[in-house]
C-alpha positions as semicolon CSV with decimal commas, in nm:
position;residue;x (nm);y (nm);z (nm)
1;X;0,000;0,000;0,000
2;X;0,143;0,309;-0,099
3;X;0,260;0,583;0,185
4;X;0,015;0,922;0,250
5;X;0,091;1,239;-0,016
6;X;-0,053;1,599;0,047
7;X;-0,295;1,647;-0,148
8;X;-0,346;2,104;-0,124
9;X;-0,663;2,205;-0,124
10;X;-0,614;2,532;-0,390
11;X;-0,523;2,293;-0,689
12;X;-0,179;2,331;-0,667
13;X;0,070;2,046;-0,754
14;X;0,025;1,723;-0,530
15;X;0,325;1,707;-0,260
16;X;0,416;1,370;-0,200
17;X;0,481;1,408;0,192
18;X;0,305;1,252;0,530
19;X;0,001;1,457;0,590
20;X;0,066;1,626;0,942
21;X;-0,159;1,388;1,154
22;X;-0,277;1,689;1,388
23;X;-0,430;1,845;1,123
24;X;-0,596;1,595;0,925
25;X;-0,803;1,507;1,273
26;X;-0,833;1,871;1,354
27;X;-1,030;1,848;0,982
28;X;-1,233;1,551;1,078
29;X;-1,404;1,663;1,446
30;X;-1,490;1,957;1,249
31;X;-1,678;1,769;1,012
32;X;-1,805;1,506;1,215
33;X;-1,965;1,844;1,388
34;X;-2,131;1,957;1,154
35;X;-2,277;1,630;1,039
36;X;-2,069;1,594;0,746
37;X;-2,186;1,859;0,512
38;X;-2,123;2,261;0,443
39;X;-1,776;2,419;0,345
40;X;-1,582;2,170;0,597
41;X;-1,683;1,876;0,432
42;X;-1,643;2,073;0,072
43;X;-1,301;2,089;0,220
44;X;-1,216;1,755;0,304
45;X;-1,414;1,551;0,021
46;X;-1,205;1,770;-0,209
47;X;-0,888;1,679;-0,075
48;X;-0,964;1,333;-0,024
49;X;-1,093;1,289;-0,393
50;X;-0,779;1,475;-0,570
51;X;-0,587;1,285;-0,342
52;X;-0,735;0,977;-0,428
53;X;-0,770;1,047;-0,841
54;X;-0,385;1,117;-0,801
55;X;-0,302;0,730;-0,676
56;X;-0,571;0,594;-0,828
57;X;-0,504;0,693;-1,160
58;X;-0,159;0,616;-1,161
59;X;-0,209;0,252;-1,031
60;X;-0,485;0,197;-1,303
61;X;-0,256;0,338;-1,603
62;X;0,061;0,140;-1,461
63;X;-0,157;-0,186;-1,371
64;X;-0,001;-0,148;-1,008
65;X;-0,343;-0,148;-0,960
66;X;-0,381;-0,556;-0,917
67;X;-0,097;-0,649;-0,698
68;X;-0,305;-0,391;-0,499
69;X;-0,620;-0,575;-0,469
70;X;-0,434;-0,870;-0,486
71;X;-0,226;-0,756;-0,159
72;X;-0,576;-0,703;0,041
73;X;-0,728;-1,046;-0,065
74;X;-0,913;-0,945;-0,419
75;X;-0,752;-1,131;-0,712
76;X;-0,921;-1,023;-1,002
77;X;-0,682;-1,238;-1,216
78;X;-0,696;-1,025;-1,500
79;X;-0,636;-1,123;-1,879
80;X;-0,341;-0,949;-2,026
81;X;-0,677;-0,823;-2,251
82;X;-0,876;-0,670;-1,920
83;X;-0,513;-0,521;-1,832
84;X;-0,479;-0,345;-2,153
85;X;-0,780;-0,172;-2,140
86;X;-0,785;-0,073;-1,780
87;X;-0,441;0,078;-1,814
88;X;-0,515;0,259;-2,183
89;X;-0,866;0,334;-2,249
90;X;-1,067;0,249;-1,879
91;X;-0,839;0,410;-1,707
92;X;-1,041;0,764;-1,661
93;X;-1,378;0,678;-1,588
94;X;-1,262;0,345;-1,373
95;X;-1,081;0,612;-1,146
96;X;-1,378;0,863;-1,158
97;X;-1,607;0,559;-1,029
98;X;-1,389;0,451;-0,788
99;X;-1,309;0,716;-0,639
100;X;-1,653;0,869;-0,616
101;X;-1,798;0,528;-0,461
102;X;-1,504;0,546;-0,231
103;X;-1,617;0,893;-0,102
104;X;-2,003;0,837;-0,091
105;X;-1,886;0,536;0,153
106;X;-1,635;0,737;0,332
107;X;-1,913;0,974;0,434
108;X;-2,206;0,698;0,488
109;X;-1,968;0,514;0,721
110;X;-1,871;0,820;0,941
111;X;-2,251;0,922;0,947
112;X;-2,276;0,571;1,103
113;X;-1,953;0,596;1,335
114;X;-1,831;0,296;1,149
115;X;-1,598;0,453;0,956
116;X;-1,275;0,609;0,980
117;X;-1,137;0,690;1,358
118;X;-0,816;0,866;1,485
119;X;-0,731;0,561;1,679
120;X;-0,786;0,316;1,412
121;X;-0,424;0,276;1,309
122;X;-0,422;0,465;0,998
123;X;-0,396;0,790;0,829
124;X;-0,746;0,918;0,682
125;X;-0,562;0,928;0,372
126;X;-0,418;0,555;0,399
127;X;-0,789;0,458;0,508
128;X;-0,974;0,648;0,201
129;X;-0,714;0,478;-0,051
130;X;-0,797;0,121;0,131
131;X;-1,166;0,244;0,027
132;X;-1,049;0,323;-0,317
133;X;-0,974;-0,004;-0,345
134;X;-1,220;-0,202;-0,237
135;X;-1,502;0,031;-0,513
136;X;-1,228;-0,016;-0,762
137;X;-1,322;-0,412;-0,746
138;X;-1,611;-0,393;-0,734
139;X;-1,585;-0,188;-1,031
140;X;-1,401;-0,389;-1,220
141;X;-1,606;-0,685;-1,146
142;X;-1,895;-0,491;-1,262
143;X;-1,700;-0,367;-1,637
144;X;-1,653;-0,707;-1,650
145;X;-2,028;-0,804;-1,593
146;X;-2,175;-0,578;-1,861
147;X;-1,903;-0,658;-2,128
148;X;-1,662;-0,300;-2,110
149;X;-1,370;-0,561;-2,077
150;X;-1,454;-0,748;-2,342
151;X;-1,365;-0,482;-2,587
152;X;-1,115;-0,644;-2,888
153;X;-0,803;-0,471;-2,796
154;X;-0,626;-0,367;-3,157
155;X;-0,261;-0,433;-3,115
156;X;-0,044;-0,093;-3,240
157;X;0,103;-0,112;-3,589
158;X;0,442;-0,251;-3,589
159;X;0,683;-0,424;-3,368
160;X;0,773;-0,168;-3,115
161;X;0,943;-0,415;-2,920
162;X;1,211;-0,380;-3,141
163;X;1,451;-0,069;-3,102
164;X;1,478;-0,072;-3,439
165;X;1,199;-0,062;-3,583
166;X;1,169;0,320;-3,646
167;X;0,956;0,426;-3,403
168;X;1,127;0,654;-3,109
169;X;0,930;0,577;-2,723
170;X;1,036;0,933;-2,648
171;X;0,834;1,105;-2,939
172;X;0,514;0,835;-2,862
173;X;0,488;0,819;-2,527
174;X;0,153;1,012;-2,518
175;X;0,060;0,679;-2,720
176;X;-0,029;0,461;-2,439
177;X;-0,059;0,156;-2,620
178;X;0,274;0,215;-2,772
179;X;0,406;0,234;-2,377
180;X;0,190;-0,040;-2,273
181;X;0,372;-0,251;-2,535
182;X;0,698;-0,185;-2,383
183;X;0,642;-0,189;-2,038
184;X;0,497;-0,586;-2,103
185;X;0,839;-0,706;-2,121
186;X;0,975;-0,553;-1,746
187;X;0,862;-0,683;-1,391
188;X;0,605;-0,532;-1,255
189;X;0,797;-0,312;-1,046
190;X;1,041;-0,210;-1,301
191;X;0,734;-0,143;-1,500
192;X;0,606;0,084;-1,233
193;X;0,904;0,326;-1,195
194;X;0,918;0,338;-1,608
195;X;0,566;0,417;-1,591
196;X;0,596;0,689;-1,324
197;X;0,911;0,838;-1,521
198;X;0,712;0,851;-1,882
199;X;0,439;1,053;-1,670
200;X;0,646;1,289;-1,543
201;X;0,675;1,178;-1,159
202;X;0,976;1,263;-0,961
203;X;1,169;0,983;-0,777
204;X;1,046;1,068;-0,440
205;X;0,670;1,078;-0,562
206;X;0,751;0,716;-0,736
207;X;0,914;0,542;-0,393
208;X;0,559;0,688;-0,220
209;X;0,286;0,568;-0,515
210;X;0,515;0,220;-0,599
211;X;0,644;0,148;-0,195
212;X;0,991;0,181;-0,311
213;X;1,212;0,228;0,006
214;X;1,345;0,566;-0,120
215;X;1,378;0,832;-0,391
216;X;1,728;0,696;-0,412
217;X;1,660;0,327;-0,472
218;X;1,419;0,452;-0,734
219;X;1,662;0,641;-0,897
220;X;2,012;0,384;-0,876
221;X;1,684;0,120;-1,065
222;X;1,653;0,415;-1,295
223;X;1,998;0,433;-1,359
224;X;2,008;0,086;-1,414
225;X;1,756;0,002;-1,629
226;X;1,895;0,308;-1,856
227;X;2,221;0,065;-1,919
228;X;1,998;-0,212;-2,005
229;X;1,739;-0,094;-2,237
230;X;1,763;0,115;-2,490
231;X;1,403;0,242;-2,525
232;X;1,423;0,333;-2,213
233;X;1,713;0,545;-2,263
234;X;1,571;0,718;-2,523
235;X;1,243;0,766;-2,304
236;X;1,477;0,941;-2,065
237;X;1,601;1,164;-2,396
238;X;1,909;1,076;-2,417
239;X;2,053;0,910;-2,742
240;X;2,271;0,572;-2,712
């Protein structure tokens, strides 16, 4: 499960840092007092759903998404079909549902005073992801009921496995099929941290989305895989 980020509240860029505990409860009693509605709870459903788009969408587009719910007992054993799609054309509006069940259960719960509680063991960030996840199965299983993952999946022109074939990663990238097709041959954590550094993440907000154990182990892998692949040095703009 990926560590807590900051999510501000004015729209500015998400900080990948512990949310200072104090204040994140300080946020909650006032909520909880006024019975979970008005500006307070404007204020925290907002942060908790950009928060929660933020991991959510990068866990969908990277497929980090299934060692997630495998992790918490849900394995959706997913064709390398289902993957595809979730990670390249689902992976909007299965965030959007998610993350929007997530928060109308967030708020039923702690109506209920069965929800989230200070002395629970977890942030209120760590506990609204956990929620993420649960809505994002039951999602999925739900796409998967009504057909949206059965969609034929068109394989991309060409053989972009191979270096050579002419086409650059670097210049494609915003193809995601293109990237999908590359990231198929790495592990799935190697495939994360490529992922992360196509989309423009920083080390440090990779080691909190992908549970690396620092910004420095992510970037010594970086380093690494750089010397061994030569797609993804060219993702990282430099020529071999």
């Amino acid at each position: 499960m990926a560590n807590d980020a900051h999510v501000p509240s004015d729209g500015g860029p998400v900080q990948f840092d512990p949310m200072v505990e104090a204040a994140e409860q300080e946020l909650f009693d006032l909520v909880s007092a006024t019975g979970f509605r008005g500006p307070a709870w404007d204020l925290l459903a907002d942060r908790l759903v950009r928060y929660g788009l933020v991991v959510l969408t990068a866990w969908l587009r990277s497929g980090h998404i299934f060692a997630e719910a495998e992790e918490m007992g849900r394995d959706l054993h997913p064709s390398n079909q289902e993957r595809q799609l979730v990670s390249v054309r689902l992976s909007e509006d299965l965030a959007n549902d998610t993350v929007s069940a997530a928060l109308v259960s967030f708020r039923r719960k702690a109506l209920a005073g069965t929800g989230w509680r200070k002395d629970g063991g977890a942030s209120m960030s760590a506990y609204f992801i956990r929620s993420c996840l649960y809505a994002f199965v039951d999602a999925f299983r739900r796409y998967r009921r009504t057909g949206e993952l059965s969609e034929v999946y068109d394989e991309p022109a060409g053989d972009f496995r191979d270096p050579g074939s002419g086409t650059d990663l670097a210049e494609s990238v915003v193809n995601r099929r293109v990237v999908y097709t590359y990231l198929a041959e790495l592990s799935e954590r190697d495939r994360n941290l490529v992922w992360g550094k196509a989309s423009g993440y920083t080390e440090a907000e990779i080691a909190v989305l992908f549970d690396w154990r620092s910004a420095k182990a992510v970037e010594r892998r970086w380093a690494r895989l750089r010397l061994d692949y030569a797609w993804i040095n060219r993702l990282a703009g430099r020529e071999q």
